[in-house]
CSV table of C-alpha atoms in Angstrom, one decimal:
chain,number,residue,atom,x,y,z
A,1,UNK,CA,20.3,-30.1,-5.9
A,2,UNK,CA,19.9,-28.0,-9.0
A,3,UNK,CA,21.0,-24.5,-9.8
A,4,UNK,CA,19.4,-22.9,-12.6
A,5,UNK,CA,20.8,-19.6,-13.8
A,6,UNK,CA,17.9,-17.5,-15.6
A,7,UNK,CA,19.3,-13.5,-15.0
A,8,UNK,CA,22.2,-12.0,-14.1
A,9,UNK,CA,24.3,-14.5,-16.3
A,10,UNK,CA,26.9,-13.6,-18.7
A,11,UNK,CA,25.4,-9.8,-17.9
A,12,UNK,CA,25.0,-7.4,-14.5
A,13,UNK,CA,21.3,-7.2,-14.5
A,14,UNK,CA,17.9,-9.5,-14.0
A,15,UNK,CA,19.6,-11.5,-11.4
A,16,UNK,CA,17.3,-14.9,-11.3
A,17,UNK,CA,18.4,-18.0,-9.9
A,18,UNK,CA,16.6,-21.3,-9.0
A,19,UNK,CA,17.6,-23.8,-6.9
A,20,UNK,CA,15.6,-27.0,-6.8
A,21,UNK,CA,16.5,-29.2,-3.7
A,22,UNK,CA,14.1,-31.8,-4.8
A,23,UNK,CA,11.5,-31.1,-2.1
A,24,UNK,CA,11.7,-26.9,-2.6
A,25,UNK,CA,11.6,-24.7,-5.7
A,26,UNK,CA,13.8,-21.6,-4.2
A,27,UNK,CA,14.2,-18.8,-6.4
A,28,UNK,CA,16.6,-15.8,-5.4
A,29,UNK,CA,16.3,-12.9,-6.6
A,30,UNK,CA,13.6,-11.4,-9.6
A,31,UNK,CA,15.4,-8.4,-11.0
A,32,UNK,CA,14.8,-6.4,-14.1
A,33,UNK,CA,17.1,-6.4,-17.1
A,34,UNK,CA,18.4,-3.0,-17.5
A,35,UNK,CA,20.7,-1.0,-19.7
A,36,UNK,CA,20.1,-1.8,-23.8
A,37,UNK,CA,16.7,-2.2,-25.7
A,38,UNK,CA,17.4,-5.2,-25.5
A,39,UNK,CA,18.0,-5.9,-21.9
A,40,UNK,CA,14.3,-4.3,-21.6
A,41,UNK,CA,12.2,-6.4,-23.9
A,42,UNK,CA,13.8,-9.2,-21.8
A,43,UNK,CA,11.8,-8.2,-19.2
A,44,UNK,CA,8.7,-9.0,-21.1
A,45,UNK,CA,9.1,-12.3,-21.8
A,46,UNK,CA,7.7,-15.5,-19.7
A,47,UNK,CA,9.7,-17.0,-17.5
A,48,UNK,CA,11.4,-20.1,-17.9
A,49,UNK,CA,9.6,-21.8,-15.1
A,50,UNK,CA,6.0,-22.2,-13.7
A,51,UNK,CA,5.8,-19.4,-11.3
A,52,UNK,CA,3.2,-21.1,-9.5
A,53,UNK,CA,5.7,-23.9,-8.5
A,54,UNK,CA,7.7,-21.6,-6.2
A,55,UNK,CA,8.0,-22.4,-3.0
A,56,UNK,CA,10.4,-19.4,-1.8
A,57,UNK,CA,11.5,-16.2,-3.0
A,58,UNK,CA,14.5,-15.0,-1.1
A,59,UNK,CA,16.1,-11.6,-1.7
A,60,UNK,CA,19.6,-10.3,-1.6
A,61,UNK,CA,18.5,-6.8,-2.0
A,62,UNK,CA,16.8,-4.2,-3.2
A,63,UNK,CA,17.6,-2.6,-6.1
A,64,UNK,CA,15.6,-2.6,-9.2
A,65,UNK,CA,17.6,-5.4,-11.0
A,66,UNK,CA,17.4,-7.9,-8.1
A,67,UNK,CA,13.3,-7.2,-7.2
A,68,UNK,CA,12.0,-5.4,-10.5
A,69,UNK,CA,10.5,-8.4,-11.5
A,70,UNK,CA,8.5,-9.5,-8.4
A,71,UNK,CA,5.0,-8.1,-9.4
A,72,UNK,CA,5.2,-9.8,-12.7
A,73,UNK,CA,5.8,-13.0,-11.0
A,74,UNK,CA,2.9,-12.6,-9.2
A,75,UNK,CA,0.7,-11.5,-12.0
A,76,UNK,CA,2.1,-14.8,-13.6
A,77,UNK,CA,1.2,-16.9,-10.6
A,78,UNK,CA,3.5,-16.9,-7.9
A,79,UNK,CA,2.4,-17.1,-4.6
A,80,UNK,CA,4.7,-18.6,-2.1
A,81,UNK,CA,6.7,-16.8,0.2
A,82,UNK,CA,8.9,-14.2,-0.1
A,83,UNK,CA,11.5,-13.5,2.7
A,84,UNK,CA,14.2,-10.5,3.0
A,85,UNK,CA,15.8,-8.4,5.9
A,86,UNK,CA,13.9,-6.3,7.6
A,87,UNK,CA,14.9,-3.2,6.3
A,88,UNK,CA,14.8,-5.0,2.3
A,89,UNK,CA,11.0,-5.4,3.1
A,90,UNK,CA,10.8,-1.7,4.4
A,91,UNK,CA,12.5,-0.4,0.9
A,92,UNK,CA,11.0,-2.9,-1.7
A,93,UNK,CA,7.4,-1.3,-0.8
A,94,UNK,CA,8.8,2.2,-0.8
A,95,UNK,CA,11.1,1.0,-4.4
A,96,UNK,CA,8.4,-0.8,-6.0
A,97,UNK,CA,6.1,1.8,-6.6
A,98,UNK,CA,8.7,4.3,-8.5
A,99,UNK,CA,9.5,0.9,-10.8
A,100,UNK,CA,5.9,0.7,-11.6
A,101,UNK,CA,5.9,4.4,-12.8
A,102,UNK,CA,9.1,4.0,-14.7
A,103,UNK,CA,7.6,1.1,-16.8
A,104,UNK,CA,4.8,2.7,-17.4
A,105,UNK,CA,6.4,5.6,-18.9
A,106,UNK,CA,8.0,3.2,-20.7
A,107,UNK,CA,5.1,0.9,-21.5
A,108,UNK,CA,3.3,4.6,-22.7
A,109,UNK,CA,6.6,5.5,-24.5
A,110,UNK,CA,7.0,2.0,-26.6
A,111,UNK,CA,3.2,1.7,-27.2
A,112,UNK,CA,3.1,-1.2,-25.4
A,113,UNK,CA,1.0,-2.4,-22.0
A,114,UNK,CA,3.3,-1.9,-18.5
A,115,UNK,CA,5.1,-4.8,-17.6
A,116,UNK,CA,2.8,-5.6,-14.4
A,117,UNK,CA,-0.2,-3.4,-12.6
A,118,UNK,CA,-0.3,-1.8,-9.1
A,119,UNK,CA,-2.6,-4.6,-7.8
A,120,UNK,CA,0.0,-7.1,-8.7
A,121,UNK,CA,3.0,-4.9,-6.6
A,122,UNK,CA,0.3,-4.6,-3.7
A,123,UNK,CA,-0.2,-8.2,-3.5
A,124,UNK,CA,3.3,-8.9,-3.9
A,125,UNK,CA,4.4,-6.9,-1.5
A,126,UNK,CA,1.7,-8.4,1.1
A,127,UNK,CA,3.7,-11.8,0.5
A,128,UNK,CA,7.0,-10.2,1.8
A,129,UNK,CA,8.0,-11.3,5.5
A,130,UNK,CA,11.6,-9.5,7.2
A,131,UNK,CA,14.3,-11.7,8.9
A,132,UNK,CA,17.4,-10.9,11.0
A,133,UNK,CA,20.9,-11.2,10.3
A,134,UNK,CA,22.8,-14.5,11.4
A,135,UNK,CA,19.2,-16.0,12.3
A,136,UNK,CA,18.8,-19.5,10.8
A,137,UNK,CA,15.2,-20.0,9.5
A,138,UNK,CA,14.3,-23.7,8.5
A,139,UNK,CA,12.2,-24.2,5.1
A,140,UNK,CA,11.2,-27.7,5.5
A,141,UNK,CA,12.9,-30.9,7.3
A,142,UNK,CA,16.0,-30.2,5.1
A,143,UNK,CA,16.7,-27.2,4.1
A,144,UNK,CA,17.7,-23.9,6.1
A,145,UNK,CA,19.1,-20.7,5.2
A,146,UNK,CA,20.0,-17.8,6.5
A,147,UNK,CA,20.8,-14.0,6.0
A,148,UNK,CA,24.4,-12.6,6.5
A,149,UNK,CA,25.5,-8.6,6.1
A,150,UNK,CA,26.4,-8.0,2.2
A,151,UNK,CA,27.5,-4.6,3.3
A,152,UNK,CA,26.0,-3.5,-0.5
A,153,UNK,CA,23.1,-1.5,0.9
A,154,UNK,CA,21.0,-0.9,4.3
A,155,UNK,CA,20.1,-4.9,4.5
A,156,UNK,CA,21.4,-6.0,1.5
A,157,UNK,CA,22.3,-9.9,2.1
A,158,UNK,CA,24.6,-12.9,1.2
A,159,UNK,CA,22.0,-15.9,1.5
A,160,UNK,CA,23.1,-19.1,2.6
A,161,UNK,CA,20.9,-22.0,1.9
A,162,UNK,CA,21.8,-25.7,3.3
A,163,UNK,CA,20.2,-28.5,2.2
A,164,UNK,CA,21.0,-32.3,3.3
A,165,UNK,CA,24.6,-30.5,4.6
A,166,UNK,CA,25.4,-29.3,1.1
A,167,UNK,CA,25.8,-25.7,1.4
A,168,UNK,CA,25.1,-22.7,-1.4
A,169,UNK,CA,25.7,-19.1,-1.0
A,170,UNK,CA,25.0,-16.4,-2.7
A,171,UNK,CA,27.0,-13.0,-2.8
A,172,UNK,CA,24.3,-11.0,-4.2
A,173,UNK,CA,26.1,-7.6,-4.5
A,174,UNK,CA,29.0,-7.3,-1.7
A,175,UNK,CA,29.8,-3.8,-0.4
A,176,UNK,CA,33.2,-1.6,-1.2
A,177,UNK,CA,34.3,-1.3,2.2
A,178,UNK,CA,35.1,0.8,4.3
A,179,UNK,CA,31.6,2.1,3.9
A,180,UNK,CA,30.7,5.5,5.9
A,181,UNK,CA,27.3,3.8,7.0
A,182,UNK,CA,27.3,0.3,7.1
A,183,UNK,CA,29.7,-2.7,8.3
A,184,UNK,CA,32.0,-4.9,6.2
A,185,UNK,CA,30.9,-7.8,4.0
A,186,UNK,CA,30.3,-10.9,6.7
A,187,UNK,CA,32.5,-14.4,5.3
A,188,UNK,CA,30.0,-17.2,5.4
A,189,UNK,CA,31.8,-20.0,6.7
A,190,UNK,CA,32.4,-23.7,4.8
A,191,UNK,CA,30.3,-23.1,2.0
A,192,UNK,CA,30.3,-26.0,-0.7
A,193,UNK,CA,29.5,-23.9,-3.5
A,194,UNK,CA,29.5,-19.8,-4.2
A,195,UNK,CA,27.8,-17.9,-6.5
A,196,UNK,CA,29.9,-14.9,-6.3
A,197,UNK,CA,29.0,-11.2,-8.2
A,198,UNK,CA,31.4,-9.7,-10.9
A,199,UNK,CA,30.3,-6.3,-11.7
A,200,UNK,CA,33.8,-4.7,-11.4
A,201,UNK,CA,35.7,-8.3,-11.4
A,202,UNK,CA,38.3,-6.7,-13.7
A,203,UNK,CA,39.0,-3.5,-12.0
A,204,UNK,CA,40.5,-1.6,-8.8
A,205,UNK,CA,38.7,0.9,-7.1
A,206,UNK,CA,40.2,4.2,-6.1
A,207,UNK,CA,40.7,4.2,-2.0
A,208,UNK,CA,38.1,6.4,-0.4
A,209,UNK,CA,39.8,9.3,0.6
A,210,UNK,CA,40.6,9.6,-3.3
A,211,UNK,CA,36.8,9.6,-3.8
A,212,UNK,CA,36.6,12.4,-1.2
A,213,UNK,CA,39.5,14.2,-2.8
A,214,UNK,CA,37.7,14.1,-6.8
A,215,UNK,CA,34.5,15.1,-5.2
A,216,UNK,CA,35.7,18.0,-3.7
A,217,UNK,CA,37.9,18.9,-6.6
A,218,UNK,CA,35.0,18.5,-9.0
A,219,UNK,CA,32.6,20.8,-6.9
A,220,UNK,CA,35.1,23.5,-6.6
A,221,UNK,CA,36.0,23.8,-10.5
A,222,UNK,CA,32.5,23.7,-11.2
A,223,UNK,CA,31.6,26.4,-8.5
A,224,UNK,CA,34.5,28.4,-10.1
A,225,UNK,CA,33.3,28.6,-13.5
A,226,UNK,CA,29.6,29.1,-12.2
A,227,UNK,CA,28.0,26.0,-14.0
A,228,UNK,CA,25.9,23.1,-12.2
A,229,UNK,CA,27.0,20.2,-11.1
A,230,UNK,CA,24.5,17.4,-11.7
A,231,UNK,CA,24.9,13.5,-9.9
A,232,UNK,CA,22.6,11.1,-11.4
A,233,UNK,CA,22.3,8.9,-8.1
A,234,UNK,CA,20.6,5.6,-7.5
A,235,UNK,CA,17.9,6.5,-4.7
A,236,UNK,CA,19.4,3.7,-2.4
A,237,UNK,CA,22.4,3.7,-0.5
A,238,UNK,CA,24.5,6.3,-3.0
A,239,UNK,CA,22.6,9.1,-2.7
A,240,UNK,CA,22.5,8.2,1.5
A,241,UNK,CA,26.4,7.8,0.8
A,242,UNK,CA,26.3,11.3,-1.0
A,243,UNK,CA,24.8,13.2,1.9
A,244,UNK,CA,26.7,12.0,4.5
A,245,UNK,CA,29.9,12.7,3.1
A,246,UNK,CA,28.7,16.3,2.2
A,247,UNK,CA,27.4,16.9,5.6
A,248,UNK,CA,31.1,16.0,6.6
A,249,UNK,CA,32.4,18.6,4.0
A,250,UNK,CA,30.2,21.2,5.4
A,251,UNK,CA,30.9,20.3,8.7
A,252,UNK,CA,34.7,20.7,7.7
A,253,UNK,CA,33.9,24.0,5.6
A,254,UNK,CA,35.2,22.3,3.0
A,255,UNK,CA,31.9,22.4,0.9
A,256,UNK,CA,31.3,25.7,-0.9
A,257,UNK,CA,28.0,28.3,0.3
A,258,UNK,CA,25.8,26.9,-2.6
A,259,UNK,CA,22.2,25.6,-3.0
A,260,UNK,CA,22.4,21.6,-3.0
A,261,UNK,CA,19.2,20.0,-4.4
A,262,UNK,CA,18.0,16.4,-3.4
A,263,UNK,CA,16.1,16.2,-6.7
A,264,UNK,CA,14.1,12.9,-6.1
A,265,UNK,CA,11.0,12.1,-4.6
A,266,UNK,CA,12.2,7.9,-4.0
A,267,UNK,CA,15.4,9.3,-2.4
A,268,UNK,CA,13.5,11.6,-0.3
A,269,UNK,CA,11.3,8.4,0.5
A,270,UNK,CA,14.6,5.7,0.9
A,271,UNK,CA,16.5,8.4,3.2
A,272,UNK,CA,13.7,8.1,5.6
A,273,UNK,CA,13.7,4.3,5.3
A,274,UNK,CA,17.3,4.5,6.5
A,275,UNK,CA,16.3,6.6,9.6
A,276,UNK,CA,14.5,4.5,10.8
A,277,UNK,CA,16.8,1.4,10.3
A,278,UNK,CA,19.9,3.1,11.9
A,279,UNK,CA,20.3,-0.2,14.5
A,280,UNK,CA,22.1,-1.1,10.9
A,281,UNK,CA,24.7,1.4,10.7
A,282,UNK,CA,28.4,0.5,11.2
A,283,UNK,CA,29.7,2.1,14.6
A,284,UNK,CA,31.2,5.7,13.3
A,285,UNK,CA,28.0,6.6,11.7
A,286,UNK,CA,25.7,5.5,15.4
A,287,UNK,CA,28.3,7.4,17.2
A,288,UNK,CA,27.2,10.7,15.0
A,289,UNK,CA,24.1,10.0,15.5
A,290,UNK,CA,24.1,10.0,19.0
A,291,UNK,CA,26.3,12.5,19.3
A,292,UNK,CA,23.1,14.8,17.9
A,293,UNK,CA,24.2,15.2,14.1
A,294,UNK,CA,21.8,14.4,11.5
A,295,UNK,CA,24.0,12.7,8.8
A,296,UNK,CA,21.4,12.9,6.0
A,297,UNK,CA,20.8,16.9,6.2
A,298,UNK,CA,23.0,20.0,6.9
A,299,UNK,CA,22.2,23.8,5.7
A,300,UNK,CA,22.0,24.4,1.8
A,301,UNK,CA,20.4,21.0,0.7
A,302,UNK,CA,17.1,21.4,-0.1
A,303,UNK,CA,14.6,18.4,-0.6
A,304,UNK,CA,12.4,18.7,-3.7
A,305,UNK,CA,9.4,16.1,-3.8
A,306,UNK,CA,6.6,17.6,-5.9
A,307,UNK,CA,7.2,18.4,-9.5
A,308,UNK,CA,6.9,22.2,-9.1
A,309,UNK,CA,9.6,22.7,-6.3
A,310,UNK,CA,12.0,20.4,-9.3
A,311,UNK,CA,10.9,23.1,-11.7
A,312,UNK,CA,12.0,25.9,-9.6
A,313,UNK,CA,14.9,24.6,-9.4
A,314,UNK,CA,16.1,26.3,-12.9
A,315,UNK,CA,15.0,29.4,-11.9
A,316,UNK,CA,17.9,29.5,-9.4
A,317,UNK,CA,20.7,31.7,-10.8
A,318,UNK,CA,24.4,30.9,-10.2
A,319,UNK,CA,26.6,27.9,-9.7
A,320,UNK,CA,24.4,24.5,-7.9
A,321,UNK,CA,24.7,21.0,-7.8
A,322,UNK,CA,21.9,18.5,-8.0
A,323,UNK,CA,21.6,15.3,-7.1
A,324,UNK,CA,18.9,13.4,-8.8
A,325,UNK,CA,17.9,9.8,-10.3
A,326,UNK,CA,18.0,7.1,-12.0
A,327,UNK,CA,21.4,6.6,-11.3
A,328,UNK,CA,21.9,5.6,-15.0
A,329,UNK,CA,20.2,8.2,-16.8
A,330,UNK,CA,17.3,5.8,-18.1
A,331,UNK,CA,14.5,8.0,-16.5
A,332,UNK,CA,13.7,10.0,-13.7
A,333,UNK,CA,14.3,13.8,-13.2
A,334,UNK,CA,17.7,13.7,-14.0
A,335,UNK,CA,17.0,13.4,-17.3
A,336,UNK,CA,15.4,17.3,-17.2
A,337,UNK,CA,18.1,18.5,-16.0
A,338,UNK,CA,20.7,16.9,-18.4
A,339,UNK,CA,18.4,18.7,-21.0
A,340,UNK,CA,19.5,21.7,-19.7
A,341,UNK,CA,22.7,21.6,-18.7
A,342,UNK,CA,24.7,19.0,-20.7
A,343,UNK,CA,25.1,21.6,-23.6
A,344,UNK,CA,26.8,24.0,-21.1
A,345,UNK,CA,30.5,24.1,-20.8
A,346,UNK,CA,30.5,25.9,-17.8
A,347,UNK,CA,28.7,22.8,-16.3
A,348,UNK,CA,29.8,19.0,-15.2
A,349,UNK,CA,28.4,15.7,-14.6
A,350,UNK,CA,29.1,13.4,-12.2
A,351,UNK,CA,29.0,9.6,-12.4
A,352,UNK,CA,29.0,7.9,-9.0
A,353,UNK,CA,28.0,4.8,-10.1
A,354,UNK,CA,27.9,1.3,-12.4
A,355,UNK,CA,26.4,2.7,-16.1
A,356,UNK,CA,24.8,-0.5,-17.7
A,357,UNK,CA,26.1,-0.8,-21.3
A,358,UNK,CA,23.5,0.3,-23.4
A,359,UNK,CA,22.2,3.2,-20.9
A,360,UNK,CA,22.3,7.0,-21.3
A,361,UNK,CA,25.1,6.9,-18.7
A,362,UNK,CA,27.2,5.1,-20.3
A,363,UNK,CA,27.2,6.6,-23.8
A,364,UNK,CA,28.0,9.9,-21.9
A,365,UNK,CA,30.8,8.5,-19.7
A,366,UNK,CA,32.0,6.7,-23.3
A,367,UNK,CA,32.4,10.6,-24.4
A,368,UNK,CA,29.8,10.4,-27.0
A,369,UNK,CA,29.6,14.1,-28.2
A,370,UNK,CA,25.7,14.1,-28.7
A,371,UNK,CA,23.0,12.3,-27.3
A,372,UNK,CA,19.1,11.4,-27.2
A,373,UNK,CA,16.9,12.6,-24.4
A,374,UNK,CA,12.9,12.7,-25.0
A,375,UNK,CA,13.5,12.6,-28.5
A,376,UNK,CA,16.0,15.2,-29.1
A,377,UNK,CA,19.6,15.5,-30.0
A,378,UNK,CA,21.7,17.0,-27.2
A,379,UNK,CA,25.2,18.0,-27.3
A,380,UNK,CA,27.6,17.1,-24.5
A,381,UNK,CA,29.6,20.3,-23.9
A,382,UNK,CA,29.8,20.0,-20.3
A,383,UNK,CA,32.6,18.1,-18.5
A,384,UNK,CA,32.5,14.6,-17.8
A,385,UNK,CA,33.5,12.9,-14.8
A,386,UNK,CA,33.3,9.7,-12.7
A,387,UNK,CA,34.6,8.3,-9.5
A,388,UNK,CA,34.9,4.6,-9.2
A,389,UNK,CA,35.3,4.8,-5.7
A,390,UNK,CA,31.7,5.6,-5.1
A,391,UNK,CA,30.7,2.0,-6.6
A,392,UNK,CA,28.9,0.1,-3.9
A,393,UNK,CA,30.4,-3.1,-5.5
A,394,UNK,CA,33.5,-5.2,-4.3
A,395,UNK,CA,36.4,-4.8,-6.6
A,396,UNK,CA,38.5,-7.3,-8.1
A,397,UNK,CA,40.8,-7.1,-5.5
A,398,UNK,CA,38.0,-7.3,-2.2
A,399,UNK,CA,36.5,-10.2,-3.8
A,400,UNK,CA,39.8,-12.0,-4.4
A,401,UNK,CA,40.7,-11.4,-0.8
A,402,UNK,CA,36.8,-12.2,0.6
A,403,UNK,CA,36.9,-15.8,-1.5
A,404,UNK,CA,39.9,-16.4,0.0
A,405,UNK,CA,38.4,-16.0,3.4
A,406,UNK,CA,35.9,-18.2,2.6
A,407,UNK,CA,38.0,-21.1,1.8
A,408,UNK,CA,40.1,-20.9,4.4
A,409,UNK,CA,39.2,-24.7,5.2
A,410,UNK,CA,39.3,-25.6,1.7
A,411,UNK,CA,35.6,-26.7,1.0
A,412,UNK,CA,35.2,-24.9,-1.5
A,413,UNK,CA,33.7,-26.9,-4.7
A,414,UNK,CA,33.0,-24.5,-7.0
A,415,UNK,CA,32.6,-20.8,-7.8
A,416,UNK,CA,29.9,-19.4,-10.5
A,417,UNK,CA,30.6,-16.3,-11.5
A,418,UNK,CA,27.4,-13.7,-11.9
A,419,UNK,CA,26.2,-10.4,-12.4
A,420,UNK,CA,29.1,-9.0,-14.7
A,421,UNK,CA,30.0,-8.6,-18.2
A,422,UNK,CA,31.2,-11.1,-19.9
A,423,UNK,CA,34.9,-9.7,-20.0
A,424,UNK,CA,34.6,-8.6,-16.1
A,425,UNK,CA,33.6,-11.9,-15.1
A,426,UNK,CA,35.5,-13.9,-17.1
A,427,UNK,CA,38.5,-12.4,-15.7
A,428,UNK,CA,37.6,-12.7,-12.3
A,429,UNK,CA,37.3,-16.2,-13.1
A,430,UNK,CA,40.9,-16.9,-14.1
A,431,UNK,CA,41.9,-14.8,-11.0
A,432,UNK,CA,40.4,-16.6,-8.6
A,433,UNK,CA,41.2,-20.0,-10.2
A,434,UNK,CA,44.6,-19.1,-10.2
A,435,UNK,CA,45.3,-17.7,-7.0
A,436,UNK,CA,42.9,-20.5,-5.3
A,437,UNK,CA,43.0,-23.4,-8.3
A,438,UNK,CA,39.1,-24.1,-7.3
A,439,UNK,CA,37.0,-24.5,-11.1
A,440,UNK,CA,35.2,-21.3,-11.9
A,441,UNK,CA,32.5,-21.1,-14.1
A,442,UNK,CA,31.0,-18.3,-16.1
A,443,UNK,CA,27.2,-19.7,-16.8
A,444,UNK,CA,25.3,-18.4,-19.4
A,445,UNK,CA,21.4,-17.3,-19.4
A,446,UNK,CA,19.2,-20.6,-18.8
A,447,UNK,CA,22.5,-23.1,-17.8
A,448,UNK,CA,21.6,-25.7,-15.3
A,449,UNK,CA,23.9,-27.3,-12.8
A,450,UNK,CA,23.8,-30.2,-10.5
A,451,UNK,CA,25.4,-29.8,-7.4
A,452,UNK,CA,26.9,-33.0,-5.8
């Protein structure tokens, strides 16, 4: 077999790989580059393979920089088969379509043409087929793989693909247990090889109820001073994270008598998606659920899907907070409201989330003191604060202790090490290869690999 590394290497974005088993061309993941100028005209240019020679397209997820890239590989010619969870399938068609607006804004921005049309995402999407957890689904005479519980987001998965009894598995993005919805990363069992994710590989996350403690604190000394809180939020699984555990502060009166916006018509869209896939949800949050509370909703929040009711939304006098997307800052209505409110010192914002290098996020978290948005220079008087805690991503420490777990049995081979920064994943590298003394490799953007 060969493993061909064409995203998500040496960076955290446009996760691509290709295995070639000799009979099958399996590609996982098709993610968009994100964060930099950069990282965007990536995007843009051809793949490194024939996408007409794909046989499988298998999907650890679905956020934008593990499926952004799907339509394109359509438009450039794939058309084998593409198979996810059940609940991936359900939020790719609902994700999709915001993608498609946010490169087109771009495309209109940059003067250039969109990276892929809406036919292409429709016929994509028509190529999509769901599978269960823990289900073994055979691809030829040779090869099987199956789905196990990334506990990332509602469905997200670690593949597993065995060919000729040599077995590869991918992490795609493993949850930060304990998660208030969904259940703990599964341990695949005697793989040969692991492509594991780095995106915090160098750090330690703050324990939950820490998270819950900052949250709280944040809210009430923005309250205080009458400003607006605002929480960029990535549409899937944070801002689901979000609500629940504000329901549980209002349920606790621990959450101030102020309006609380749901500023996002994807999130609105997503939230539903993960009503309807609740046979997902770990065993606290089905036991709220039956017991008749609706964890996504509580008195206060206030859903705004059409452009006007966002508008309205300044007219409101007096301390709010808003949670709206992209997570990042790179687009979406967020990016309104920072224009209002990041010159106001009376006002905070809230980072709940990964900030790609090179994203509005991150030069705000990085305390720069002004900053572009739709062309204009806006200063940052308002406070700035993040909690780490809120990361859906594994730490250092979890995937120390999950690799671990793996090679209980000692078959591991060898680990790549993806979907960081360079620094991150490098030293996530030399920890595990210490503490296990299996070779771990860092590959770079188009390394190739034959796995014996």
């Amino acid at each position: 077999m060969k493993l061909n590394f064409y995203g998500g290497a040496k960076m955290v974005t446009g996760a691509n790989y290709l295995l070639d088993t000799g009979n099958l061309k399996i590609l996982v993941d098709c993610g968009l580059f994100q964060g930099s100028k950069f990282a965007e005209f990536l995007n843009y240019e051809g793949f490194p393979y024939n996408p007409s020679d794909i046989d499988y397209l298998l999907l650890t997820h679905s956020h934008a920089d593990h499926i952004g890239r799907i339509p394109k590989l359509y438009k450039d010619g794939f058309r084998g088969k593409i198979i996810a969870t059940h609940p991936t399938v359900a939020l790719i068609k609902a994700a999709l379509p915001n993608t498609l607006a946010l490169l087109m804004e771009e495309a209109k921005r940059d003067g250039h043409e969109p990276l892929f049309r809406e036919d292409h995402l429709i016929n994509a999407v028509l190529l999509a087929e769901g599978a269960n957890y823990h289900k073994e689904i055979r691809l030829d005479q040779e090869t099987v793989i199956k789905f196990l519980d990334a506990g990332h987001i509602l469905g997200s998965s670690i593949i597993e693909i065995t060919c000729n009894s040599k077995k590869v598995c991918f992490s795609g993005d493993l949850g930060n247990p304990p998660n208030p919805l969904l259940h703990d990363p599964d341990i695949p069992e005697n793989p040969d090889y692991l492509i594991v994710e780095s995106t915090y590989g160098s750090k330690i996350h703050e324990d939950k109820q820490e998270r819950k403690n900052i949250l709280e604190k944040v809210i009430d000394e923005t309250v205080a001073k009458g400003g607006t809180l605002l929480i960029p939020s990535f549409a899937i699984e944070r801002t689901q994270e979000l609500l629940y555990e504000l329901n549980e502060m209002f349920s606790k009166k621990s959450l101030p008598d102020i309006p609380l916006f749901l500023d996002s018509p994807l999130a609105i869209e997503i939230t539903k998606v993960y009503k309807n896939h609740a046979e997902y949800y770990n065993e606290e949050a089905l036991r709220l659920i039956n017991s008749g509370d609706d964890i996504f909703d509580f008195p206060n929040l206030v859903f705004t899907k059409i452009a006007d009711e966002s508008k309205q939304i300044n007219t409101i006098r007096g301390p709010k907070i808003i949670i709206a997307g992209s997570g990042m800052s790179n687009g979406g209505r967020i990016l309104h409201h920072e224009l209002r409110y990041l010159p106001d010192s009376n006002s905070a914002i809230l980072f709940v989330g990964y900030q790609s290098e090179g994203s509005l996020g991150r030069r705000i978290l990085n305390g720069d003191k002004k900053v572009s948005i739709f062309g204009k220079k806006i200063p940052v008087n308002c406070k700035v604060f993040s909690i780490g805690g809120y990361s859906g991503h594994a730490d250092q420490k979890f995937i120390l202790e999950w690799v671990k777990k793996i090679n209980r049995n000692q078959k591991l081979k060898k680990i790549f090490i993806v979907q960081g920064e360079i620094d991150s994943a490098e030293i996530l590298g030399k920890v595990i290869k210490k503490e296990l003394n299996i070779e771990t490799i860092v590959p770079g953007q188009g390394d190739k690999f034959t796995l014996e």
